[in-house]
mmCIF file of C-alpha atoms in Angstrom:
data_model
loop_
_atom_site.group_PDB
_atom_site.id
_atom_site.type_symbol
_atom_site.label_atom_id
_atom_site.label_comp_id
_atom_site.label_asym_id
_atom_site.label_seq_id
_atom_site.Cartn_x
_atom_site.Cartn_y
_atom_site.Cartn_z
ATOM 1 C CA UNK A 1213 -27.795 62.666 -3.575
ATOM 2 C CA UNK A 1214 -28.204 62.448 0.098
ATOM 3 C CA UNK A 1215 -31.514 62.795 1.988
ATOM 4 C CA UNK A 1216 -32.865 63.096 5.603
ATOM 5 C CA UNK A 1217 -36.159 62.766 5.267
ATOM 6 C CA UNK A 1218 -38.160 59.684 5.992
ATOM 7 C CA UNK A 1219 -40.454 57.814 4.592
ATOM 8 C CA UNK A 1220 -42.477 58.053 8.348
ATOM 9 C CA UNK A 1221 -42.784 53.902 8.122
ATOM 10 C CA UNK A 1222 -44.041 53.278 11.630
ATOM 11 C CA UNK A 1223 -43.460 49.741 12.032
ATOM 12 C CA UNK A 1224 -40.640 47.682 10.814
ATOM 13 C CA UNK A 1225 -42.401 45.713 7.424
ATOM 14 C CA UNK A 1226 -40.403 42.368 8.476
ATOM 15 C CA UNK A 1227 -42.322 42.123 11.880
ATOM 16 C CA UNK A 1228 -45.903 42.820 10.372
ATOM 17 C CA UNK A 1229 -44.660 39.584 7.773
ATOM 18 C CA UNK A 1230 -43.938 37.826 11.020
ATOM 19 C CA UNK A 1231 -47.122 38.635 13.359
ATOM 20 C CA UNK A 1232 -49.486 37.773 10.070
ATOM 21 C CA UNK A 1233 -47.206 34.581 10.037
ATOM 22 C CA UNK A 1234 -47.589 33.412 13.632
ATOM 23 C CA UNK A 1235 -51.505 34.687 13.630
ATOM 24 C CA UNK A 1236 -52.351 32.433 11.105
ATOM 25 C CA UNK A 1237 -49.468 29.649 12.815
ATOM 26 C CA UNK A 1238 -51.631 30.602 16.034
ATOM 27 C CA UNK A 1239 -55.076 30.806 15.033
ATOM 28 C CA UNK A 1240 -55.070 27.077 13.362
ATOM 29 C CA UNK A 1241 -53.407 25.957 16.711
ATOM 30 C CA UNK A 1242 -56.354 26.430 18.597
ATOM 31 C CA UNK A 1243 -59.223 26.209 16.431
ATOM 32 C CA UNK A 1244 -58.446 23.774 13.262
ATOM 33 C CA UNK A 1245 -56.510 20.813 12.183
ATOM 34 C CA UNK A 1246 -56.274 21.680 8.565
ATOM 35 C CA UNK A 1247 -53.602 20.782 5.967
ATOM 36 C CA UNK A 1248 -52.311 22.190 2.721
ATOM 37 C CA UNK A 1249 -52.865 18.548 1.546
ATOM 38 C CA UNK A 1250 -49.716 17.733 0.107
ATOM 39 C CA UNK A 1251 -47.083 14.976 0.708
ATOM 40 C CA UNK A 1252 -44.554 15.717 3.125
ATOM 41 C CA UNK A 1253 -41.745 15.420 0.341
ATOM 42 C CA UNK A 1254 -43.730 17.719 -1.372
ATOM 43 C CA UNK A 1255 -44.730 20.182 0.903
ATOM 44 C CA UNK A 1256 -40.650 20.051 2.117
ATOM 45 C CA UNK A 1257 -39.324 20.651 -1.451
ATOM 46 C CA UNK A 1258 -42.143 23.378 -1.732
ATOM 47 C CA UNK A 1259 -41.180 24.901 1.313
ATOM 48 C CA UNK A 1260 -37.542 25.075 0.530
ATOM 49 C CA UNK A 1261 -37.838 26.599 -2.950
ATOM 50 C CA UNK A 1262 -39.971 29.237 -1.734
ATOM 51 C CA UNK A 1263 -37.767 29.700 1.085
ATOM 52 C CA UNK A 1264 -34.641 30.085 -1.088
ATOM 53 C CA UNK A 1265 -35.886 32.163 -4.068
ATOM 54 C CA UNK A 1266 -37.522 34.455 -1.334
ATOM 55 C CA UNK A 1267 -34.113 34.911 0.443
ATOM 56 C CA UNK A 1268 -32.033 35.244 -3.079
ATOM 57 C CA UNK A 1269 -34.610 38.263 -3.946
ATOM 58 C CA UNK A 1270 -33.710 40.237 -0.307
ATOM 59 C CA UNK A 1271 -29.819 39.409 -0.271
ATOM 60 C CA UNK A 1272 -29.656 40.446 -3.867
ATOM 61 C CA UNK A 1273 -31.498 43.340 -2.913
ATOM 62 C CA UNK A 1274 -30.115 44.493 0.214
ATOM 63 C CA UNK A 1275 -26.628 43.891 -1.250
ATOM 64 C CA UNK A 1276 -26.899 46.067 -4.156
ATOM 65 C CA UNK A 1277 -28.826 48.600 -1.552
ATOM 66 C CA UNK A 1278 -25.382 48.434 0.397
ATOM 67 C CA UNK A 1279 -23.245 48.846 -2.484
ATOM 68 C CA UNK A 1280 -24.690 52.352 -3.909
ATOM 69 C CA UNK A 1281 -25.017 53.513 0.082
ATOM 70 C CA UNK A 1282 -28.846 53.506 0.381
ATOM 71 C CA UNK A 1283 -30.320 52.486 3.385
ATOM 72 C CA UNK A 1284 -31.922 49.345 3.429
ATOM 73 C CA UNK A 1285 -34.582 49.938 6.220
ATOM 74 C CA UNK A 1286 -37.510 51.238 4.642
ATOM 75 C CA UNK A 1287 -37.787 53.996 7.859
ATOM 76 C CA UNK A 1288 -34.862 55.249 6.713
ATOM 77 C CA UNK A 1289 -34.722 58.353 4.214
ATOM 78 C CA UNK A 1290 -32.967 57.113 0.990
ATOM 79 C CA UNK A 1291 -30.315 58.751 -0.693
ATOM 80 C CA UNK A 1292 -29.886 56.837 -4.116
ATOM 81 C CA UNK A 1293 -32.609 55.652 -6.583
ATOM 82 C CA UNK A 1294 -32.115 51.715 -7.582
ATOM 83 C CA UNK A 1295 -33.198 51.112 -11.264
ATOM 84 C CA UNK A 1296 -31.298 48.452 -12.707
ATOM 85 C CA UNK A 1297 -30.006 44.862 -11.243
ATOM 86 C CA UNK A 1298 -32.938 43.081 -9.475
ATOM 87 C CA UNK A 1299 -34.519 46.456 -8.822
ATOM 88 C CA UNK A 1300 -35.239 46.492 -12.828
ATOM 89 C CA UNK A 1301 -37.186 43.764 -12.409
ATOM 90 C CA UNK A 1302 -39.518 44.836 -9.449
ATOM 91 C CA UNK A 1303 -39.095 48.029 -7.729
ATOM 92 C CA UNK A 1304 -40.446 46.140 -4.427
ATOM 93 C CA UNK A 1305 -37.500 42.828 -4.364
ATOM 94 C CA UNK A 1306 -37.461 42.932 -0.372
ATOM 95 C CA UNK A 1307 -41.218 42.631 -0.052
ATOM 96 C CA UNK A 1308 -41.444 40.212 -2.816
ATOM 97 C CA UNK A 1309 -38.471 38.252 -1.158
ATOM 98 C CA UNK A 1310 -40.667 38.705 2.332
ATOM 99 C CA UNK A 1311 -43.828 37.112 0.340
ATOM 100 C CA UNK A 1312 -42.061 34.541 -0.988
ATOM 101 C CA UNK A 1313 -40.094 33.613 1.964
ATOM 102 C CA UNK A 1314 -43.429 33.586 4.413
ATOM 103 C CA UNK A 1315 -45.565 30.950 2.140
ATOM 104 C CA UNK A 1316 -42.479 29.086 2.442
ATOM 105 C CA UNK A 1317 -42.418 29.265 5.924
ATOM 106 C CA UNK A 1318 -46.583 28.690 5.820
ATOM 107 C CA UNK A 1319 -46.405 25.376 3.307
ATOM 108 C CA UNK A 1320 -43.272 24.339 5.639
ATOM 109 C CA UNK A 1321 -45.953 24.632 8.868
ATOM 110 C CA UNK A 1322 -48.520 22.689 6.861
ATOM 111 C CA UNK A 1323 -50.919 25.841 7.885
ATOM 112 C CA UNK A 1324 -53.457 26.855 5.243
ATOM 113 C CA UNK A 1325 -54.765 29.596 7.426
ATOM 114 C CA UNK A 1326 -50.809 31.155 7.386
ATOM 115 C CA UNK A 1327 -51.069 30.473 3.785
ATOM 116 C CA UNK A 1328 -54.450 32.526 3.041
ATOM 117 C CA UNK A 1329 -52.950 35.388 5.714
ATOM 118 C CA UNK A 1330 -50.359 36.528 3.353
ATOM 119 C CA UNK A 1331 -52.856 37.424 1.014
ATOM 120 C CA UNK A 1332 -54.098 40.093 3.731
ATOM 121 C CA UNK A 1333 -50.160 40.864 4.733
ATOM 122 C CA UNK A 1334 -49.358 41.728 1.399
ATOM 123 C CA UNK A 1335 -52.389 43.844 1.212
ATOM 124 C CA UNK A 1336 -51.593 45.688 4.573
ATOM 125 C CA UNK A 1337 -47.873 46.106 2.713
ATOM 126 C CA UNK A 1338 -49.022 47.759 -0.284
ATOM 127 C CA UNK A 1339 -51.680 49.830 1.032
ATOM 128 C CA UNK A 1340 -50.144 50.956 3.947
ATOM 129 C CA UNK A 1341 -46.344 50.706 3.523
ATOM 130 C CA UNK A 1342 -45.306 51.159 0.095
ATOM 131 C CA UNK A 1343 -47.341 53.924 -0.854
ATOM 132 C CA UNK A 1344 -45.438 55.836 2.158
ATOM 133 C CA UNK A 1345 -41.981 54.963 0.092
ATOM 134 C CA UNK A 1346 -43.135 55.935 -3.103
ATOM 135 C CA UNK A 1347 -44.283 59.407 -2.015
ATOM 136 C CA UNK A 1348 -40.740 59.826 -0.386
ATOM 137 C CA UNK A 1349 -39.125 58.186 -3.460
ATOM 138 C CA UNK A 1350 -41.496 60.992 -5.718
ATOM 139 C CA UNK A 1351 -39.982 63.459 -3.613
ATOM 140 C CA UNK A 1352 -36.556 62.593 -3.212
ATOM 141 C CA UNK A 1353 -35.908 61.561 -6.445
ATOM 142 C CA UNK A 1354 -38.742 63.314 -8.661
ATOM 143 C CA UNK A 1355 -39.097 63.025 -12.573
ATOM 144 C CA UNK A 1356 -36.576 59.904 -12.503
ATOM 145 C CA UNK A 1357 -38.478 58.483 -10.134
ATOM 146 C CA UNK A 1358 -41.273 58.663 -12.139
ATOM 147 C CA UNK A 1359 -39.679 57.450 -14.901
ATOM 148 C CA UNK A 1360 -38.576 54.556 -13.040
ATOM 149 C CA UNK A 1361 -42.313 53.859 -11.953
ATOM 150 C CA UNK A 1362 -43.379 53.923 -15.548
ATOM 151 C CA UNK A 1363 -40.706 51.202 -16.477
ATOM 152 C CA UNK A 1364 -41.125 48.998 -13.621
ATOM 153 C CA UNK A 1365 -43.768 46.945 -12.177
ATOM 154 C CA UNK A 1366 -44.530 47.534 -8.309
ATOM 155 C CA UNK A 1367 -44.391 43.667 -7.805
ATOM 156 C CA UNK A 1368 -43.691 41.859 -10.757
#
């Protein structure tokens, strides 16, 4: 099934990850010397697996995305409906992948305040962006879509 449409996502998810990450990067800069508290070992091996889990969920993703033909930019209309592989675990893997890879980043910076800014990123994300997919996914895609929502958690 191919489809033109679009989902009418105005700004590229990946950069609002990245401006909440600097803001919060930025903001402790100039007003704070806080720290996550942990050991540097720690906070390295932390920031690694976060970094690395976060990165397997959007190559697995974005591969399997390229392999049925769907477009992987979320402005993009898409033109086949993912429901198995890691999409049958969450139907969101990039944005989880984004999440996880951004506290990595965050515990890597030692920044607390980039830490407790994903918590509002991931609310701009799905309040904002996702619901914009899902009603283009609803009407692409209809009753399996549906379906699909039924069986599969938004996040995890």
């Amino acid at each position: 099934m191919s489809h033109s449409a679009s989902p009418g996502i105005k700004f590229p998810p990946p950069l609002i990850f990245l401006g909440f990450l600097l803001a919060g990067w930025g903001i402790e800069q100039i007003t704070t010397d806080l720290t996550i508290g942990l050991t540097d070992m720690m906070r390295r091996g932390i920031a690694v697996a976060l970094i690395v889990v976060g990165l397997g969920f959007d190559g697995l993703a974005a591969g399997q995305m390229r392999r049925h033909n769907t477009a992987v930019e979320p402005w993009k209309g898409a033109s086949t409906l993912l429901s198995d592989g890691i999409f049958g675990l969450t139907r969101n893997p990039i944005y989880l992948g984004f999440t996880l890879t951004y506290c990595g980043f965050a515990v890597a910076m030692d920044s607390p305040v980039a830490l407790g800014l994903a918590i509002v990123c991931v609310i701009v994300i799905d309040r904002l962006v996702i619901p914009r997919e899902e009603a283009h996914l609803a009407s692409v895609f209809g009753a399996a879509y549906d379906d699909y929502r039924q069986r599969v958690r938004r996040w995890i």
